[in-house]
Short mmCIF file of C-alpha atoms and ligand atoms in Angstrom, two decimals:
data_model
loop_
_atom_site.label_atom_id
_atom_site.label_comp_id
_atom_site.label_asym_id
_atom_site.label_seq_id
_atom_site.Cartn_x
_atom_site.Cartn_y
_atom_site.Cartn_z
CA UNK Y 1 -5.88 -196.43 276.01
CA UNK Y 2 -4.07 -196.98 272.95
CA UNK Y 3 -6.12 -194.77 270.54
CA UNK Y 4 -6.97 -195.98 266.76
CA UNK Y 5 -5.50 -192.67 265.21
CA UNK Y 6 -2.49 -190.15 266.68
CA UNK Y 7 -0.94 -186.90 264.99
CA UNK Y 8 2.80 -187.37 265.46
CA UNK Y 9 4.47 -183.77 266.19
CA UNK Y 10 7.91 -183.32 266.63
CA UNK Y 11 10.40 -179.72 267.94
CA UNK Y 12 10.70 -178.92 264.45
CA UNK Y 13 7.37 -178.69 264.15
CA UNK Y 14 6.85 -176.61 267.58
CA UNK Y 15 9.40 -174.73 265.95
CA UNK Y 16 8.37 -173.96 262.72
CA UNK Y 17 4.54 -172.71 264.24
CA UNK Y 18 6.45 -170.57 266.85
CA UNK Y 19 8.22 -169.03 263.87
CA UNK Y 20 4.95 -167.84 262.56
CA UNK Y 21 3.61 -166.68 266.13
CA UNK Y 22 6.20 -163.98 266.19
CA UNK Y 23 6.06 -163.03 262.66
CA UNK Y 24 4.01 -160.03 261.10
CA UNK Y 25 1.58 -162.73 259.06
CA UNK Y 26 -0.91 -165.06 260.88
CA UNK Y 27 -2.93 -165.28 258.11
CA UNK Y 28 -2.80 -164.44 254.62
CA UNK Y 29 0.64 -163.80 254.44
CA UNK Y 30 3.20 -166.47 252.28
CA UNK Y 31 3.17 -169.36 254.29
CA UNK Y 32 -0.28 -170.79 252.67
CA UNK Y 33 1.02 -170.17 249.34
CA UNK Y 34 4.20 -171.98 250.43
CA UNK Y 35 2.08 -174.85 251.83
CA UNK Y 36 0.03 -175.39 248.37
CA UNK Y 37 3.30 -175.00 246.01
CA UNK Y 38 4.79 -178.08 247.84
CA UNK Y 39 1.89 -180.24 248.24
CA UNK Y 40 1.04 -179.34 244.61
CA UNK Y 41 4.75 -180.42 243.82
CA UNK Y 42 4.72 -183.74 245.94
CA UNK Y 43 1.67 -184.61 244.05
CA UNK Y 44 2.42 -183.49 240.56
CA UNK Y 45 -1.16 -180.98 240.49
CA UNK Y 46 -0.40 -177.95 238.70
CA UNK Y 47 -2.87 -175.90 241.38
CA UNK Y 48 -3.58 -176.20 244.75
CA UNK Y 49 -6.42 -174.45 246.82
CA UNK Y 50 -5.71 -174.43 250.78
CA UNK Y 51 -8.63 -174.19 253.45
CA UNK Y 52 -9.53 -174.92 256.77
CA UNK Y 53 -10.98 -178.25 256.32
CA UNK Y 54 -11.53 -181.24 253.28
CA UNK Y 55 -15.70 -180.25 253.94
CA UNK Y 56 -14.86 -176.76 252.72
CA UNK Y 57 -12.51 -178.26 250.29
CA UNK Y 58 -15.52 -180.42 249.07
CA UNK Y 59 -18.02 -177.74 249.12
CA UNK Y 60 -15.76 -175.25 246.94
CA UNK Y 61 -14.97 -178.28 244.69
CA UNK Y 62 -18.62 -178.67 244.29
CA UNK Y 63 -19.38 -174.99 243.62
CA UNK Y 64 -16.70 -174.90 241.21
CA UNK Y 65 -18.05 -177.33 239.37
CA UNK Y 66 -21.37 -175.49 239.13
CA UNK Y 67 -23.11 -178.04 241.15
CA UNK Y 68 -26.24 -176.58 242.01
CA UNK Y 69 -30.38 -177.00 242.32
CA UNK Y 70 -31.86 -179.54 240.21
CA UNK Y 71 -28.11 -181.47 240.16
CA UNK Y 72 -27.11 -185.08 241.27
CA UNK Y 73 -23.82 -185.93 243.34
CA UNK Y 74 -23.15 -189.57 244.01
CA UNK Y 75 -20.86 -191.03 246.42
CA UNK Y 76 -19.63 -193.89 248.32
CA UNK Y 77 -21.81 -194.92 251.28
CA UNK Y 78 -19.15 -196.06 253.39
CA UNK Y 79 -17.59 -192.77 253.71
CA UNK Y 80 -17.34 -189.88 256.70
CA UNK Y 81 -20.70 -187.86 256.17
CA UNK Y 82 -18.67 -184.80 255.16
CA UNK Y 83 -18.23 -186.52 251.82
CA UNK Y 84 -22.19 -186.32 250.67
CA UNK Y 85 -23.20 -183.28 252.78
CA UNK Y 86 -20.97 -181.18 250.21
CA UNK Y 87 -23.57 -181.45 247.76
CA UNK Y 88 -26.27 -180.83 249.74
CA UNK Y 89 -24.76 -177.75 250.56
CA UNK Y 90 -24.61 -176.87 246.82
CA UNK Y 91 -28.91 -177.71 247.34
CA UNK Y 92 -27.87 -180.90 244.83
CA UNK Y 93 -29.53 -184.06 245.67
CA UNK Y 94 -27.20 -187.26 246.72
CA UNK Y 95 -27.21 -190.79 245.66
CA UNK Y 96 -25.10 -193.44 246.53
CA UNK Y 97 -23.29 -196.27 244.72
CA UNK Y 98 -22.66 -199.76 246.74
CA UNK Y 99 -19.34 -200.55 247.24
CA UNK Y 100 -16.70 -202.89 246.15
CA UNK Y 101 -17.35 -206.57 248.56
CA UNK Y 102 -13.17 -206.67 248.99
CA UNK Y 103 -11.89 -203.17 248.91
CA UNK Y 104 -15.03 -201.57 250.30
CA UNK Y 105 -14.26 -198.55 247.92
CA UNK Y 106 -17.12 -197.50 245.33
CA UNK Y 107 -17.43 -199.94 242.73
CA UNK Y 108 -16.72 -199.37 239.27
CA UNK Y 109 -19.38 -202.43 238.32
CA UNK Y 110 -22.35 -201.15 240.38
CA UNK Y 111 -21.57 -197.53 239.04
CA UNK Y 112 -21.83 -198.19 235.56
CA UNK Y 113 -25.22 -200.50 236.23
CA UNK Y 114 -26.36 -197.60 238.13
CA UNK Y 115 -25.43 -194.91 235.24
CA UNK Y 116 -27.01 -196.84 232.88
CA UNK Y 117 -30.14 -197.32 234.68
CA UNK Y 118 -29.93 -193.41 235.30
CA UNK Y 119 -29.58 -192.76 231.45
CA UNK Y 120 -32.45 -194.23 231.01
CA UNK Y 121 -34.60 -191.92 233.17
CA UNK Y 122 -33.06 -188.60 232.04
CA UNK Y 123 -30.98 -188.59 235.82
CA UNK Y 124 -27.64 -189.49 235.13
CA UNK Y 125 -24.95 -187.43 237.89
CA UNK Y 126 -23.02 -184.62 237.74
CA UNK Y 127 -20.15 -185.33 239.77
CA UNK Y 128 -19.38 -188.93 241.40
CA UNK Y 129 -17.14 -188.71 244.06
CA UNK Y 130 -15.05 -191.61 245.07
CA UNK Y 131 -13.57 -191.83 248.29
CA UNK Y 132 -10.17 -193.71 248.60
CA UNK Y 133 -11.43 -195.30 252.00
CA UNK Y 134 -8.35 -196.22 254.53
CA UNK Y 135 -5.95 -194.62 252.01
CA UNK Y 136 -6.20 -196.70 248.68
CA UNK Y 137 -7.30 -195.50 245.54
CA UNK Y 138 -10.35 -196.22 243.86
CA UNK Y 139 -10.65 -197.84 240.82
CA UNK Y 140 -10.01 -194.56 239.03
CA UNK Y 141 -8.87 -196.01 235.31
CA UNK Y 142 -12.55 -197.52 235.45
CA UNK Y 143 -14.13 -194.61 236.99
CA UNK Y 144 -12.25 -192.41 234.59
CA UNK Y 145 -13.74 -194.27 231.74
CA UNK Y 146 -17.17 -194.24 232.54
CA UNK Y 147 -16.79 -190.10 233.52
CA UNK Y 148 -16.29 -189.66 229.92
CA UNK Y 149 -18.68 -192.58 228.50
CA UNK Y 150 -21.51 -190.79 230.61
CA UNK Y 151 -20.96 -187.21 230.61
CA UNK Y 152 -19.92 -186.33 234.73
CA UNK Y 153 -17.05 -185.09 236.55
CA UNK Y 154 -15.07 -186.48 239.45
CA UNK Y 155 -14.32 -185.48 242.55
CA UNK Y 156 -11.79 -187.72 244.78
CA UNK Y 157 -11.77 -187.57 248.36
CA UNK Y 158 -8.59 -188.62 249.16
CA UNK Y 159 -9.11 -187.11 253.06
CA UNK Y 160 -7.28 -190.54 253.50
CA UNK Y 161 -5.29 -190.96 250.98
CA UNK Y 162 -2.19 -188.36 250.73
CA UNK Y 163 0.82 -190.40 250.27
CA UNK Y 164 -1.06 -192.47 248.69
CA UNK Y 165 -0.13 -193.88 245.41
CA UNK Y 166 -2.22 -195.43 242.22
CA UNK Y 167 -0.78 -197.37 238.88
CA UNK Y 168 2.71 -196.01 240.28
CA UNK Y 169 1.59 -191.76 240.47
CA UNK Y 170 0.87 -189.97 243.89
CA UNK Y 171 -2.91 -189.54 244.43
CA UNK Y 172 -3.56 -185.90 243.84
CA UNK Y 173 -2.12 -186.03 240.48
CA UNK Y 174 -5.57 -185.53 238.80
CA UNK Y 175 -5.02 -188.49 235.88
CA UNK Y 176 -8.58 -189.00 236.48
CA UNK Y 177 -10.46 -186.60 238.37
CA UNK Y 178 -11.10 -182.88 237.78
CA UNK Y 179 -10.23 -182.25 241.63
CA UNK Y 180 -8.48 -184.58 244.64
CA UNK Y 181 -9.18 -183.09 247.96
CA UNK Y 182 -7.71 -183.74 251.29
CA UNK Y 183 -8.27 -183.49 255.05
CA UNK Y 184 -5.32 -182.58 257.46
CA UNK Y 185 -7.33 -183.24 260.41
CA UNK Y 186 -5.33 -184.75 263.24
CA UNK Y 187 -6.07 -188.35 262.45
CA UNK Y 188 -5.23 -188.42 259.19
CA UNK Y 189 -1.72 -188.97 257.75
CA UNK Y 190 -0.14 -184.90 257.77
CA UNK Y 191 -2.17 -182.27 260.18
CA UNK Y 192 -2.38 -178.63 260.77
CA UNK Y 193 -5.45 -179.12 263.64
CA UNK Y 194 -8.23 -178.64 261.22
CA UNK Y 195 -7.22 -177.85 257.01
CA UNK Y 196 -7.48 -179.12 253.65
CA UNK Y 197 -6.56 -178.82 250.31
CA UNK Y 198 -7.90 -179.31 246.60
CA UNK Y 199 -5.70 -179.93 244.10
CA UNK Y 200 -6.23 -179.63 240.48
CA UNK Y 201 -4.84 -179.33 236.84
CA UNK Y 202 -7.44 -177.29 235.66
CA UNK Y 203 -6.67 -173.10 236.14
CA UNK Y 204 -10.31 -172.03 235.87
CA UNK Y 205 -11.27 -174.24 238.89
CA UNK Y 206 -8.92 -173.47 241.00
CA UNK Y 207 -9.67 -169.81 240.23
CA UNK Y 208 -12.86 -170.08 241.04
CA UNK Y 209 -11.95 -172.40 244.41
CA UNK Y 210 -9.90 -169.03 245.23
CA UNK Y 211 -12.81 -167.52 245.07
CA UNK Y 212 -14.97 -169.13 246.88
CA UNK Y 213 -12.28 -169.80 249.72
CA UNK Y 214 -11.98 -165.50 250.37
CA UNK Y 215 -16.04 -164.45 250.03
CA UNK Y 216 -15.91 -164.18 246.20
CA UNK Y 217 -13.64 -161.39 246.87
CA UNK Y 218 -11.21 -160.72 243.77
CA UNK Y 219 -8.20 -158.39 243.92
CA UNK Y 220 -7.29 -159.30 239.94
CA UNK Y 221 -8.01 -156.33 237.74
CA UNK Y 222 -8.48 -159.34 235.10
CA UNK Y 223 -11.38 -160.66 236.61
CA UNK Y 224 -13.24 -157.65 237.59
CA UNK Y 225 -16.48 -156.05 236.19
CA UNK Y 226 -15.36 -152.37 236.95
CA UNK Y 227 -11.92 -150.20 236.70
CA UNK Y 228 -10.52 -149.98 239.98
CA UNK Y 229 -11.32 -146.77 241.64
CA UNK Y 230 -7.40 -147.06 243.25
CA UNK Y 231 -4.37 -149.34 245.07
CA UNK Y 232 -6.81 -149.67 248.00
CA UNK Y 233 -9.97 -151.68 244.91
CA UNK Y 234 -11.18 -154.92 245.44
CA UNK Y 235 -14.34 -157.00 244.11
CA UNK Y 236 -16.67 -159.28 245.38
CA UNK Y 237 -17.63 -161.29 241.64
CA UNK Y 238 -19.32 -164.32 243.32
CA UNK Y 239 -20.62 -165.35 246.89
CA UNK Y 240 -17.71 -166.96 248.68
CA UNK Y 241 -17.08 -167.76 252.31
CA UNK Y 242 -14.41 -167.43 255.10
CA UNK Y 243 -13.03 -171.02 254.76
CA UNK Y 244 -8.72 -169.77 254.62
CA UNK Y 245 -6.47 -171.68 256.31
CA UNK Y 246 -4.18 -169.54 258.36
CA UNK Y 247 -0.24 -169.63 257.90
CA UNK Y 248 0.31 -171.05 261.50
CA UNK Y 249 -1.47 -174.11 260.20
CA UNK Y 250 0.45 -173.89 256.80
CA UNK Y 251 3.57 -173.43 258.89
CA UNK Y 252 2.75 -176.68 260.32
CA UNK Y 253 1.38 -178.15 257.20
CA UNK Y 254 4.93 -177.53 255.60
CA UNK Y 255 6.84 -178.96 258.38
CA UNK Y 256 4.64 -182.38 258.75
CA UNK Y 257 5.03 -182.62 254.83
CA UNK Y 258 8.36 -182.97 255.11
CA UNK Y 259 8.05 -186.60 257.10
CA UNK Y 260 4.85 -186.71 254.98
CA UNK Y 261 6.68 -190.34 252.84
CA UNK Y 262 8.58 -191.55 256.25
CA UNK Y 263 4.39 -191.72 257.89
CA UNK Y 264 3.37 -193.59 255.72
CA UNK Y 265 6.04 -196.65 254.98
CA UNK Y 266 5.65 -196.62 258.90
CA UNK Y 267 1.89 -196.87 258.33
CA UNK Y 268 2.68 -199.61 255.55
CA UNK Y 269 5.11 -201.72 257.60
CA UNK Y 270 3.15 -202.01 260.51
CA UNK Y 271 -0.19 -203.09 258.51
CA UNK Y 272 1.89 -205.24 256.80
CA UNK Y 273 2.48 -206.84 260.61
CA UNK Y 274 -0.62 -206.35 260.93
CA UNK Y 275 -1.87 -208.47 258.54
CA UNK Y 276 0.72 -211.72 259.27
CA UNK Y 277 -0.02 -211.81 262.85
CA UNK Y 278 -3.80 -212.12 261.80
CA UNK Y 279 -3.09 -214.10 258.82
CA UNK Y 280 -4.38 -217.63 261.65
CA UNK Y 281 -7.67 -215.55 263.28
CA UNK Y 282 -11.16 -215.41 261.88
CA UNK Y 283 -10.71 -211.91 260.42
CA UNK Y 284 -10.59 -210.94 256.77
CA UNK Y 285 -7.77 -208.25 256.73
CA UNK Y 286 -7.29 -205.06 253.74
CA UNK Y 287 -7.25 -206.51 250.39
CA UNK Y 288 -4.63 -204.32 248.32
CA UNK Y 289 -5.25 -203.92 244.60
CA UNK Y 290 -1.87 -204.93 242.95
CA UNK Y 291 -1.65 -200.76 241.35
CA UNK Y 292 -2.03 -198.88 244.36
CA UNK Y 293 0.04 -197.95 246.97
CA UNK Y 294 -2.38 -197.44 250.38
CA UNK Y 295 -1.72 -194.77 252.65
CA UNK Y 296 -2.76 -196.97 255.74
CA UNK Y 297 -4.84 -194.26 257.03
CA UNK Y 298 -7.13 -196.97 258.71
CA UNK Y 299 -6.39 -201.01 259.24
CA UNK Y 300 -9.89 -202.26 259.16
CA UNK Y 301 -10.05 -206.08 259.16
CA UNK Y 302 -14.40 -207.42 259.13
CA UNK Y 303 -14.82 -210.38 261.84
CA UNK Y 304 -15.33 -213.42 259.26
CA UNK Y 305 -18.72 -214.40 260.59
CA UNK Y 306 -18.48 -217.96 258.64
CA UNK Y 307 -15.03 -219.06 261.09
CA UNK Y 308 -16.39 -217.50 264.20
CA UNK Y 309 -19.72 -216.88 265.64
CA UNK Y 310 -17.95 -213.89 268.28
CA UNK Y 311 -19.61 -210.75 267.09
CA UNK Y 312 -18.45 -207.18 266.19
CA UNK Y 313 -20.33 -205.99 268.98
CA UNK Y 314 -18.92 -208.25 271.67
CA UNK Y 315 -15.33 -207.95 269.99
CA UNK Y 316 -15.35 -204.38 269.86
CA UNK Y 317 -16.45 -203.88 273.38
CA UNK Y 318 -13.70 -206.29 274.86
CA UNK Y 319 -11.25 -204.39 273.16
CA UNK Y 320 -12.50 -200.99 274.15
CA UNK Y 321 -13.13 -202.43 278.17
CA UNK Y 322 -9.12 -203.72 277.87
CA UNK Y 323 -7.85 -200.17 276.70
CA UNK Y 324 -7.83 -201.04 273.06
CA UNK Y 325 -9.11 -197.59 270.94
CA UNK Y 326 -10.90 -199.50 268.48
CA UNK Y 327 -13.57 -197.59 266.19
CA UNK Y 328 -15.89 -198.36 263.04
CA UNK Y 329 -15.43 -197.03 260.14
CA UNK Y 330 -18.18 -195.88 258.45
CA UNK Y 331 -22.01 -196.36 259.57
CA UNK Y 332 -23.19 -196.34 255.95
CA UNK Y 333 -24.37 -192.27 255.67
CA UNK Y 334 -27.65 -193.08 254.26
CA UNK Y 335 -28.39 -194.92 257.71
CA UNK Y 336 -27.99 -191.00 259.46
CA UNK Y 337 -31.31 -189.83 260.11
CA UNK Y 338 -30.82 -186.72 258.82
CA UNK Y 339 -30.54 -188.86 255.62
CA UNK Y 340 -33.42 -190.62 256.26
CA UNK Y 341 -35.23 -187.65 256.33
CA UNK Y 342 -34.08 -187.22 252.64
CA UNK Y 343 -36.13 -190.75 252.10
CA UNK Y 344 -33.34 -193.46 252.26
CA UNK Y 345 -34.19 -195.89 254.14
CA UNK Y 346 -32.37 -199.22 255.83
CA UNK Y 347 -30.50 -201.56 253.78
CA UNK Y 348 -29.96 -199.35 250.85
CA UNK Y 349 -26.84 -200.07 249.38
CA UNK Y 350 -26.37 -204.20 250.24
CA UNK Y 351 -22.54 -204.59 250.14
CA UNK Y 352 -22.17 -201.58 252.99
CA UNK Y 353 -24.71 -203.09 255.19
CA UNK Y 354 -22.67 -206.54 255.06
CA UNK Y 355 -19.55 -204.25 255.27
CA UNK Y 356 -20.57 -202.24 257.91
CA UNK Y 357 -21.58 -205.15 260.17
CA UNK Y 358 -18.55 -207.16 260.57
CA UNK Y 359 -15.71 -203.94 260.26
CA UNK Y 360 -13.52 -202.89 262.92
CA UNK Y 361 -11.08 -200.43 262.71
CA UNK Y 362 -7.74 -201.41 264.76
CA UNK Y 363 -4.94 -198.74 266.24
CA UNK Y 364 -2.50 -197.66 263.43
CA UNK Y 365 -0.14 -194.78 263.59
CA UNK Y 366 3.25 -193.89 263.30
CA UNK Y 367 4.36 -193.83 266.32
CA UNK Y 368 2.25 -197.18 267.27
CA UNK Y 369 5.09 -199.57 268.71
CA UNK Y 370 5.28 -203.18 267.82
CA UNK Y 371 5.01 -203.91 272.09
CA UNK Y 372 1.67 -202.44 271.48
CA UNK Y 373 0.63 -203.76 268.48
CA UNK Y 374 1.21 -207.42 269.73
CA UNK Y 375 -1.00 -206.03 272.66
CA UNK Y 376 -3.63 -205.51 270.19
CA UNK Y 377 -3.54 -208.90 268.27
CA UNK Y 378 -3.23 -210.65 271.80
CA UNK Y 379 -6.46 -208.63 272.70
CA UNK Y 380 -8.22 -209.40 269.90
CA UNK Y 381 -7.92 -213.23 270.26
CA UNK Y 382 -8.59 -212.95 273.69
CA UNK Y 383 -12.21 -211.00 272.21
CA UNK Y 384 -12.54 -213.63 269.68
CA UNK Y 385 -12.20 -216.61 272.48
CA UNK Y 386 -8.47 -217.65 270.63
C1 PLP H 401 -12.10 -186.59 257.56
C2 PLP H 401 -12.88 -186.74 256.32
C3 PLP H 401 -13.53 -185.66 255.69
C4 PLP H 401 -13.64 -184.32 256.33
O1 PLP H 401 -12.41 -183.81 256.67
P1 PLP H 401 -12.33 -182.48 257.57
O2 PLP H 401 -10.95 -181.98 257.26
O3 PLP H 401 -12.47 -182.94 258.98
O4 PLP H 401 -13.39 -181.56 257.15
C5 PLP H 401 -14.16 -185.88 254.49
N1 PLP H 401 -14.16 -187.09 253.91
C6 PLP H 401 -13.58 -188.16 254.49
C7 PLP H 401 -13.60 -189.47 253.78
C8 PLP H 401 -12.93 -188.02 255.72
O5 PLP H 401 -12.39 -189.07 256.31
#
């Protein structure tokens, strides 16, 4: 099976983990700092806060922000779940905002119709997230705009998008969020098995993300409420969790890094391929915005319905039969019964329903070889009766 999404690790990498293994620090020791200092670097954030996944880099971002009761988060639809259950965790209530019909991110349009219909009723958000879905930015100029126009902050999930580049600046940066987070899960671009990161410019947020990574636990003398009784003081201030990433998986985080830019021009070349040997089949393939620079963590083309009358289904289960590791990316999260149970109900957001019905998600990695990519476009026309 050739599988949609594959880590890539190499000896150095083997080597740099083992390094860790026989050291005195497996956690807490100065790998994770090193880890955050270069990522923070690459992306030109003054802070970065380390942790063992983007959905307890989302939750902390959250709580940071003082998302709480009685608060609204919106998001993207077409996103991985983790991206709205953040704010539910914060017991905020989620809406979401239909996406854009050619780059399936959130639109910047249908968020300002839906901010000013919110204005109107007293409900207007307190943190948007966007989600740069398959690695390219959102519209963040617009989004930007409107944070300030309407009073909320932004969150981006770039669990995709790390390498990613907007209007010429890494994603991360922070030009137009208060907080970029990212996932180092094992399909995305750079892994360390399960971790994340949020990145910021601000200093009090990524204090208090420090906080809320190590159980609200301070060892600062600065920030406590009481002298310290000795060498041995430390203070719990707020209620944190356990969500630390350990140094073997910084060790690993530093090392992958490193290749971090060669990932994804691989990722970009073969999409590029991609996208010519498709260029004569009834498929719509990625539209890029002419600012941003896409990570290529996913190559989703939609079957073009009006040029073929093959569905998704049938496609995508001819391709999985003939050892092709298609996927779909995303069922639209308000679909999730758990979210249905929150009252949304079928067809809510228009776009992602049209989106969600024609998407596939075809194999891209670094390490994917053109022999097997051709195997995938001569699959696909073979699914598409070509
Ligand atoms: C993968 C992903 C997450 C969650 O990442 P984890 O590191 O697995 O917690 C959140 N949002 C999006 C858009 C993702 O793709």
């Amino acid at each position: 099976m050739i599988p949609y999404g594959c880590h890539d690790i190499d000896q150095t990498d083997i080597d740099e983990v083992v390094k860790i293994l026989k050291s005195s620090f497996l956690t807490q020791g100065d790998t994770v700092p090193e880890f955050e200092t270069r990522v923070a670097e690459h992306c030109g954030a003054k802070h970065a806060v380390a942790v063992n996944s983007a959905t307890s880099a989302l939750h902390i971002a959250c709580l940071s922000l003082g998302v709480s009761s009685g608060d609204r988060v919106w998001t993207s639809p077409i996103s991985f779940v983790a991206s709205s259950n953040a704010a539910l965790y914060c017991g905020a209530s989620v809406d979401f905002v239909d996406i854009d019909p050619n780059t399936y991110n959130l639109s910047a349009d249908k968020l300002r119709d839906k901010l000013e219909q919110a204005k109107q009723t007293n409900s207007l958000p307190k943190v948007v997230i966007p989600v740069h879905l398959c690695g390219q930015s959102c519209e963040m100029a617009a989004i930007h705009q409107l944070s300030e126009e309407y009073g909320f902050h932004i969150i981006e999930d770039a669990s995709h998008a790390i390498g990613g580049k907007y209007q010429g600046m890494p994603i991360g940066g922070g030009q137009y969020s208060d907080i970029t987070i990212f996932s180092f899960h094992p399909v995305k671009i750079i892994t360390t098995g399960e971790g994340g990161m949020a990145l910021t410019n601000n200093p009090v947020l990524a204090e208090k993300m420090q906080l809320f990574r190590s159980h609200g636990i301070t060892r600062d003398p600065g920030l406590m409420k009481h002298k310290p009784h000795g060498e041995w003081y430390y203070e719990q201030i707020d209620l944190g969790f356990n969500y630390r990433l350990t140094d073997i998986q910084a060790a690993l985080g530093v090392s992958q890094l490193k290749r971090l830019d060669k990932f994804v021009s691989k990722r970009n070349e073969l999409a590029n391929r991609y996208t010519d040997l498709l260029s004569e089949l009834p498929v719509i393939t990625p539209f890029v915005l002419s600012d941003a620079y896409s990570s290529y963590h996913l190559y989703v083309i939609r079957i073009d319905h009006e040029h073929t009358t093959t569905t998704r289904e049938s496609v995508f289960s001819t391709l999985r039969e003939n050892g092709i590791g298609v996927n779909i990316h995303y069922i639209p999260i308000y679909k999730q019964p758990y979210y249905q149970g929150l009252g949304f109900s079928e067809g809510y957001c228009e776009i992602a329903e049209q989106y969600y019905k024609y998407a596939i998600t075809l194999p891209l990695y670094p390490a994917l070889t053109e022999q097997q990519q051709d195997q995938v476009v001569e699959m696909l026309k073979t699914a598409l009766n070509i």
